[in-house]
JSON list of C-alpha atoms in Angstrom, two decimals:
[
{"chain": "A", "resi": 1, "resn": "MET", "atom": "CA", "xyz": [0.00, 0.00, 0.00]},
{"chain": "A", "resi": 2, "resn": "SER", "atom": "CA", "xyz": [1.56, 3.30, -1.07]},
{"chain": "A", "resi": 3, "resn": "LYS", "atom": "CA", "xyz": [1.52, 6.43, 1.04]},
{"chain": "A", "resi": 4, "resn": "LEU", "atom": "CA", "xyz": [-1.06, 9.04, 0.06]},
{"chain": "A", "resi": 5, "resn": "ILE", "atom": "CA", "xyz": [0.62, 12.13, -1.38]},
{"chain": "A", "resi": 6, "resn": "ILE", "atom": "CA", "xyz": [-1.06, 15.31, -0.13]},
{"chain": "A", "resi": 7, "resn": "SER", "atom": "CA", "xyz": [-0.34, 18.60, -1.87]},
{"chain": "A", "resi": 8, "resn": "ASN", "atom": "CA", "xyz": [1.16, 21.40, 0.18]},
{"chain": "A", "resi": 9, "resn": "GLU", "atom": "CA", "xyz": [0.41, 24.09, -2.39]},
{"chain": "A", "resi": 10, "resn": "TRP", "atom": "CA", "xyz": [-1.96, 26.81, -1.22]},
{"chain": "A", "resi": 11, "resn": "TRP", "atom": "CA", "xyz": [-3.61, 29.90, -2.71]},
{"chain": "A", "resi": 12, "resn": "THR", "atom": "CA", "xyz": [-5.23, 32.92, -1.05]},
{"chain": "A", "resi": 13, "resn": "ALA", "atom": "CA", "xyz": [-7.92, 35.21, -2.45]},
{"chain": "A", "resi": 14, "resn": "PRO", "atom": "CA", "xyz": [-10.24, 37.84, -1.00]},
{"chain": "A", "resi": 15, "resn": "ALA", "atom": "CA", "xyz": [-13.97, 37.23, -0.75]},
{"chain": "A", "resi": 16, "resn": "GLU", "atom": "CA", "xyz": [-16.80, 39.17, 0.81]},
{"chain": "A", "resi": 17, "resn": "ALA", "atom": "CA", "xyz": [-19.04, 38.30, 3.75]},
{"chain": "A", "resi": 18, "resn": "ASP", "atom": "CA", "xyz": [-22.77, 38.99, 3.55]},
{"chain": "A", "resi": 19, "resn": "ASN", "atom": "CA", "xyz": [-22.19, 42.21, 5.51]},
{"chain": "A", "resi": 20, "resn": "GLY", "atom": "CA", "xyz": [-19.51, 43.46, 3.08]},
{"chain": "A", "resi": 21, "resn": "ARG", "atom": "CA", "xyz": [-16.48, 42.69, 5.26]},
{"chain": "A", "resi": 22, "resn": "VAL", "atom": "CA", "xyz": [-13.46, 41.04, 3.67]},
{"chain": "A", "resi": 23, "resn": "ILE", "atom": "CA", "xyz": [-12.88, 37.32, 4.13]},
{"chain": "A", "resi": 24, "resn": "LEU", "atom": "CA", "xyz": [-9.48, 35.94, 3.18]},
{"chain": "A", "resi": 25, "resn": "VAL", "atom": "CA", "xyz": [-9.94, 32.47, 1.69]},
{"chain": "A", "resi": 26, "resn": "THR", "atom": "CA", "xyz": [-6.94, 30.16, 1.65]},
{"chain": "A", "resi": 27, "resn": "GLY", "atom": "CA", "xyz": [-7.31, 26.83, -0.11]},
{"chain": "A", "resi": 28, "resn": "ARG", "atom": "CA", "xyz": [-5.18, 23.78, -0.72]},
{"chain": "A", "resi": 29, "resn": "ARG", "atom": "CA", "xyz": [-4.57, 22.92, -4.37]},
{"chain": "A", "resi": 30, "resn": "ASP", "atom": "CA", "xyz": [-4.48, 19.55, -6.12]},
{"chain": "A", "resi": 31, "resn": "MET", "atom": "CA", "xyz": [-6.65, 17.43, -3.86]},
{"chain": "A", "resi": 32, "resn": "ASP", "atom": "CA", "xyz": [-7.95, 15.12, -6.61]},
{"chain": "A", "resi": 33, "resn": "ASN", "atom": "CA", "xyz": [-5.92, 12.11, -5.47]},
{"chain": "A", "resi": 34, "resn": "VAL", "atom": "CA", "xyz": [-7.27, 12.50, -1.91]},
{"chain": "A", "resi": 35, "resn": "ILE", "atom": "CA", "xyz": [-10.85, 12.92, -3.15]},
{"chain": "A", "resi": 36, "resn": "LYS", "atom": "CA", "xyz": [-10.53, 9.83, -5.37]},
{"chain": "A", "resi": 37, "resn": "THR", "atom": "CA", "xyz": [-9.70, 7.60, -2.38]},
{"chain": "A", "resi": 38, "resn": "GLY", "atom": "CA", "xyz": [-13.33, 8.00, -1.28]},
{"chain": "A", "resi": 39, "resn": "LYS", "atom": "CA", "xyz": [-12.14, 7.74, 2.33]},
{"chain": "A", "resi": 40, "resn": "PHE", "atom": "CA", "xyz": [-12.32, 11.37, 3.47]},
{"chain": "A", "resi": 41, "resn": "VAL", "atom": "CA", "xyz": [-16.09, 11.81, 3.64]},
{"chain": "A", "resi": 42, "resn": "TYR", "atom": "CA", "xyz": [-16.60, 14.03, 6.70]},
{"chain": "A", "resi": 43, "resn": "ARG", "atom": "CA", "xyz": [-16.18, 17.79, 6.41]},
{"chain": "A", "resi": 44, "resn": "VAL", "atom": "CA", "xyz": [-15.28, 19.34, 9.76]},
{"chain": "A", "resi": 45, "resn": "GLU", "atom": "CA", "xyz": [-15.17, 23.07, 10.40]},
{"chain": "A", "resi": 46, "resn": "VAL", "atom": "CA", "xyz": [-13.26, 24.36, 13.41]},
{"chain": "A", "resi": 47, "resn": "THR", "atom": "CA", "xyz": [-14.14, 27.98, 14.20]},
{"chain": "A", "resi": 48, "resn": "LEU", "atom": "CA", "xyz": [-12.20, 30.34, 16.45]},
{"chain": "A", "resi": 49, "resn": "PRO", "atom": "CA", "xyz": [-13.96, 33.67, 17.03]},
{"chain": "A", "resi": 50, "resn": "TYR", "atom": "CA", "xyz": [-11.69, 36.66, 17.66]},
{"chain": "A", "resi": 51, "resn": "GLU", "atom": "CA", "xyz": [-11.87, 40.35, 18.48]},
{"chain": "A", "resi": 52, "resn": "ALA", "atom": "CA", "xyz": [-11.74, 42.02, 15.07]},
{"chain": "A", "resi": 53, "resn": "ASP", "atom": "CA", "xyz": [-10.51, 45.37, 13.88]},
{"chain": "A", "resi": 54, "resn": "ALA", "atom": "CA", "xyz": [-12.83, 47.73, 11.98]},
{"chain": "A", "resi": 55, "resn": "LYS", "atom": "CA", "xyz": [-12.42, 45.64, 8.80]},
{"chain": "A", "resi": 56, "resn": "GLY", "atom": "CA", "xyz": [-13.23, 42.38, 10.57]},
{"chain": "A", "resi": 57, "resn": "LEU", "atom": "CA", "xyz": [-9.64, 41.14, 10.49]},
{"chain": "A", "resi": 58, "resn": "PRO", "atom": "CA", "xyz": [-7.63, 39.93, 13.49]},
{"chain": "A", "resi": 59, "resn": "ARG", "atom": "CA", "xyz": [-5.42, 42.21, 15.51]},
{"chain": "A", "resi": 60, "resn": "GLU", "atom": "CA", "xyz": [-1.75, 41.31, 15.97]},
{"chain": "A", "resi": 61, "resn": "ARG", "atom": "CA", "xyz": [-2.23, 39.31, 19.18]},
{"chain": "A", "resi": 62, "resn": "GLU", "atom": "CA", "xyz": [-5.12, 37.30, 17.73]},
{"chain": "A", "resi": 63, "resn": "ALA", "atom": "CA", "xyz": [-3.24, 36.75, 14.46]},
{"chain": "A", "resi": 64, "resn": "ARG", "atom": "CA", "xyz": [-0.25, 35.40, 16.37]},
{"chain": "A", "resi": 65, "resn": "LEU", "atom": "CA", "xyz": [-2.45, 32.97, 18.36]},
{"chain": "A", "resi": 66, "resn": "MET", "atom": "CA", "xyz": [-4.21, 31.80, 15.19]},
{"chain": "A", "resi": 67, "resn": "GLY", "atom": "CA", "xyz": [-0.82, 31.21, 13.56]},
{"chain": "A", "resi": 68, "resn": "GLU", "atom": "CA", "xyz": [0.29, 29.08, 16.49]},
{"chain": "A", "resi": 69, "resn": "VAL", "atom": "CA", "xyz": [-2.96, 27.07, 16.44]},
{"chain": "A", "resi": 70, "resn": "HIS", "atom": "CA", "xyz": [-2.68, 26.63, 12.67]},
{"chain": "A", "resi": 71, "resn": "ASP", "atom": "CA", "xyz": [0.90, 25.37, 12.95]},
{"chain": "A", "resi": 72, "resn": "ALA", "atom": "CA", "xyz": [-0.11, 22.91, 15.71]},
{"chain": "A", "resi": 73, "resn": "LEU", "atom": "CA", "xyz": [-3.02, 21.58, 13.64]},
{"chain": "A", "resi": 74, "resn": "ALA", "atom": "CA", "xyz": [-0.86, 21.25, 10.53]},
{"chain": "A", "resi": 75, "resn": "ALA", "atom": "CA", "xyz": [1.92, 19.43, 12.40]},
{"chain": "A", "resi": 76, "resn": "VAL", "atom": "CA", "xyz": [-0.40, 16.80, 13.88]},
{"chain": "A", "resi": 77, "resn": "PHE", "atom": "CA", "xyz": [-2.50, 16.15, 10.78]},
{"chain": "A", "resi": 78, "resn": "ASP", "atom": "CA", "xyz": [0.49, 16.21, 8.40]},
{"chain": "A", "resi": 79, "resn": "ALA", "atom": "CA", "xyz": [2.20, 13.57, 10.54]},
{"chain": "A", "resi": 80, "resn": "ASP", "atom": "CA", "xyz": [-0.92, 11.36, 10.72]},
{"chain": "A", "resi": 81, "resn": "PRO", "atom": "CA", "xyz": [-3.37, 12.31, 7.96]},
{"chain": "A", "resi": 82, "resn": "VAL", "atom": "CA", "xyz": [-6.59, 10.96, 9.44]},
{"chain": "A", "resi": 83, "resn": "ALA", "atom": "CA", "xyz": [-7.90, 14.32, 8.21]},
{"chain": "A", "resi": 84, "resn": "VAL", "atom": "CA", "xyz": [-6.66, 16.83, 5.65]},
{"chain": "A", "resi": 85, "resn": "MET", "atom": "CA", "xyz": [-6.86, 20.58, 6.15]},
{"chain": "A", "resi": 86, "resn": "THR", "atom": "CA", "xyz": [-8.27, 21.92, 2.88]},
{"chain": "A", "resi": 87, "resn": "GLY", "atom": "CA", "xyz": [-9.22, 25.51, 3.61]},
{"chain": "A", "resi": 88, "resn": "VAL", "atom": "CA", "xyz": [-8.84, 28.44, 5.97]},
{"chain": "A", "resi": 89, "resn": "TYR", "atom": "CA", "xyz": [-11.24, 31.38, 6.10]},
{"chain": "A", "resi": 90, "resn": "THR", "atom": "CA", "xyz": [-10.23, 34.49, 8.03]},
{"chain": "A", "resi": 91, "resn": "GLY", "atom": "CA", "xyz": [-12.40, 37.55, 8.47]},
{"chain": "A", "resi": 92, "resn": "ASP", "atom": "CA", "xyz": [-15.56, 39.01, 9.95]},
{"chain": "A", "resi": 93, "resn": "GLY", "atom": "CA", "xyz": [-14.36, 38.15, 13.45]},
{"chain": "A", "resi": 94, "resn": "GLU", "atom": "CA", "xyz": [-13.59, 34.47, 13.00]},
{"chain": "A", "resi": 95, "resn": "ARG", "atom": "CA", "xyz": [-11.06, 31.99, 11.67]},
{"chain": "A", "resi": 96, "resn": "ASN", "atom": "CA", "xyz": [-12.43, 28.78, 10.17]},
{"chain": "A", "resi": 97, "resn": "TRP", "atom": "CA", "xyz": [-10.27, 25.76, 9.44]},
{"chain": "A", "resi": 98, "resn": "VAL", "atom": "CA", "xyz": [-11.89, 23.20, 7.14]},
{"chain": "A", "resi": 99, "resn": "PHE", "atom": "CA", "xyz": [-10.85, 19.56, 7.20]},
{"chain": "A", "resi": 100, "resn": "TYR", "atom": "CA", "xyz": [-11.96, 16.44, 5.41]},
{"chain": "A", "resi": 101, "resn": "ALA", "atom": "CA", "xyz": [-11.70, 13.46, 7.75]},
{"chain": "A", "resi": 102, "resn": "ARG", "atom": "CA", "xyz": [-11.81, 9.69, 7.49]},
{"chain": "A", "resi": 103, "resn": "SER", "atom": "CA", "xyz": [-13.37, 9.29, 10.93]},
{"chain": "A", "resi": 104, "resn": "LEU", "atom": "CA", "xyz": [-14.90, 11.79, 13.35]},
{"chain": "A", "resi": 105, "resn": "HIS", "atom": "CA", "xyz": [-13.61, 9.77, 16.30]},
{"chain": "A", "resi": 106, "resn": "LEU", "atom": "CA", "xyz": [-10.02, 9.84, 15.04]},
{"chain": "A", "resi": 107, "resn": "PHE", "atom": "CA", "xyz": [-10.37, 13.52, 14.13]},
{"chain": "A", "resi": 108, "resn": "GLN", "atom": "CA", "xyz": [-11.44, 14.31, 17.70]},
{"chain": "A", "resi": 109, "resn": "LYS", "atom": "CA", "xyz": [-8.49, 12.37, 19.12]},
{"chain": "A", "resi": 110, "resn": "LYS", "atom": "CA", "xyz": [-5.99, 14.16, 16.86]},
{"chain": "A", "resi": 111, "resn": "ILE", "atom": "CA", "xyz": [-7.42, 17.65, 17.34]},
{"chain": "A", "resi": 112, "resn": "ASN", "atom": "CA", "xyz": [-7.24, 17.18, 21.11]},
{"chain": "A", "resi": 113, "resn": "GLU", "atom": "CA", "xyz": [-3.61, 16.17, 20.67]},
{"chain": "A", "resi": 114, "resn": "ALA", "atom": "CA", "xyz": [-2.85, 19.23, 18.54]},
{"chain": "A", "resi": 115, "resn": "LEU", "atom": "CA", "xyz": [-4.55, 21.68, 20.89]},
{"chain": "A", "resi": 116, "resn": "ALA", "atom": "CA", "xyz": [-3.26, 20.22, 24.18]},
{"chain": "A", "resi": 117, "resn": "PRO", "atom": "CA", "xyz": [-0.53, 22.91, 24.59]},
{"chain": "A", "resi": 118, "resn": "PHE", "atom": "CA", "xyz": [-3.07, 25.77, 24.46]},
{"chain": "A", "resi": 119, "resn": "ASP", "atom": "CA", "xyz": [-5.14, 27.31, 27.19]},
{"chain": "A", "resi": 120, "resn": "VAL", "atom": "CA", "xyz": [-8.88, 27.06, 26.75]},
{"chain": "A", "resi": 121, "resn": "LEU", "atom": "CA", "xyz": [-9.88, 28.22, 23.27]},
{"chain": "A", "resi": 122, "resn": "PRO", "atom": "CA", "xyz": [-13.49, 29.22, 22.48]},
{"chain": "A", "resi": 123, "resn": "LEU", "atom": "CA", "xyz": [-13.68, 26.80, 19.56]},
{"chain": "A", "resi": 124, "resn": "GLN", "atom": "CA", "xyz": [-16.86, 25.78, 17.79]},
{"chain": "A", "resi": 125, "resn": "PHE", "atom": "CA", "xyz": [-17.12, 22.61, 15.72]},
{"chain": "A", "resi": 126, "resn": "HIS", "atom": "CA", "xyz": [-19.42, 21.61, 12.92]},
{"chain": "A", "resi": 127, "resn": "ALA", "atom": "CA", "xyz": [-19.25, 18.28, 11.09]},
{"chain": "A", "resi": 128, "resn": "GLU", "atom": "CA", "xyz": [-21.27, 16.76, 8.29]},
{"chain": "A", "resi": 129, "resn": "GLU", "atom": "CA", "xyz": [-20.90, 14.19, 5.57]},
{"chain": "A", "resi": 130, "resn": "ASP", "atom": "CA", "xyz": [-19.62, 15.64, 2.30]},
{"chain": "A", "resi": 131, "resn": "PRO", "atom": "CA", "xyz": [-18.37, 12.64, 0.29]},
{"chain": "A", "resi": 132, "resn": "ASP", "atom": "CA", "xyz": [-18.45, 14.64, -2.96]},
{"chain": "A", "resi": 133, "resn": "TRP", "atom": "CA", "xyz": [-16.35, 17.42, -1.46]},
{"chain": "A", "resi": 134, "resn": "ALA", "atom": "CA", "xyz": [-18.94, 20.03, -2.47]},
{"chain": "A", "resi": 135, "resn": "GLU", "atom": "CA", "xyz": [-17.64, 22.68, -0.04]},
{"chain": "A", "resi": 136, "resn": "TYR", "atom": "CA", "xyz": [-14.08, 22.21, -1.28]},
{"chain": "A", "resi": 137, "resn": "ARG", "atom": "CA", "xyz": [-15.14, 22.56, -4.89]},
{"chain": "A", "resi": 138, "resn": "GLU", "atom": "CA", "xyz": [-17.14, 25.70, -4.08]},
{"chain": "A", "resi": 139, "resn": "MET", "atom": "CA", "xyz": [-14.18, 27.19, -2.18]},
{"chain": "A", "resi": 140, "resn": "CYS", "atom": "CA", "xyz": [-11.92, 26.59, -5.18]},
{"chain": "A", "resi": 141, "resn": "LEU", "atom": "CA", "xyz": [-14.11, 28.89, -7.25]},
{"chain": "A", "resi": 142, "resn": "ALA", "atom": "CA", "xyz": [-12.82, 31.78, -5.13]},
{"chain": "A", "resi": 143, "resn": "GLU", "atom": "CA", "xyz": [-9.27, 31.28, -6.41]},
{"chain": "A", "resi": 144, "resn": "VAL", "atom": "CA", "xyz": [-8.32, 34.04, -8.77]},
{"chain": "A", "resi": 145, "resn": "GLY", "atom": "CA", "xyz": [-7.85, 32.42, -12.18]},
{"chain": "A", "resi": 146, "resn": "ALA", "atom": "CA", "xyz": [-9.14, 29.10, -10.88]},
{"chain": "A", "resi": 147, "resn": "SER", "atom": "CA", "xyz": [-9.68, 26.38, -13.44]},
{"chain": "A", "resi": 148, "resn": "ASP", "atom": "CA", "xyz": [-12.25, 23.62, -13.14]},
{"chain": "A", "resi": 149, "resn": "VAL", "atom": "CA", "xyz": [-11.67, 21.42, -10.13]}
]
């Protein structure tokens, strides 16, 4: 059994929230080989609300914390890809990390491992089945100059 190759190429593009504030959308490219496995069927959103500036973006302290959390999540899931981070949305007072997971139980175990070094974070979680990766495909439309996914 060969190891699954997961792209580490990312893009970032601006989008707009319903209230007109800027949302920075960051997506992972070239996920076709992961999608084709048919194993990553659960989409999990991890949301961290933050105190925003007038444009809805994080202040320096919040941005630093989000960077540390992001790095911790990436380190754990890159080492043991029971889930793949596919997108990051930042703006309008919240950061959303989007993952596609093989198992919700294993995802919970790994996210607890990744976040263990942090004090209590006001995280919110949402999970649903998305075997066709509809959210990922929709997110890819935000990429400037995006081709068909």
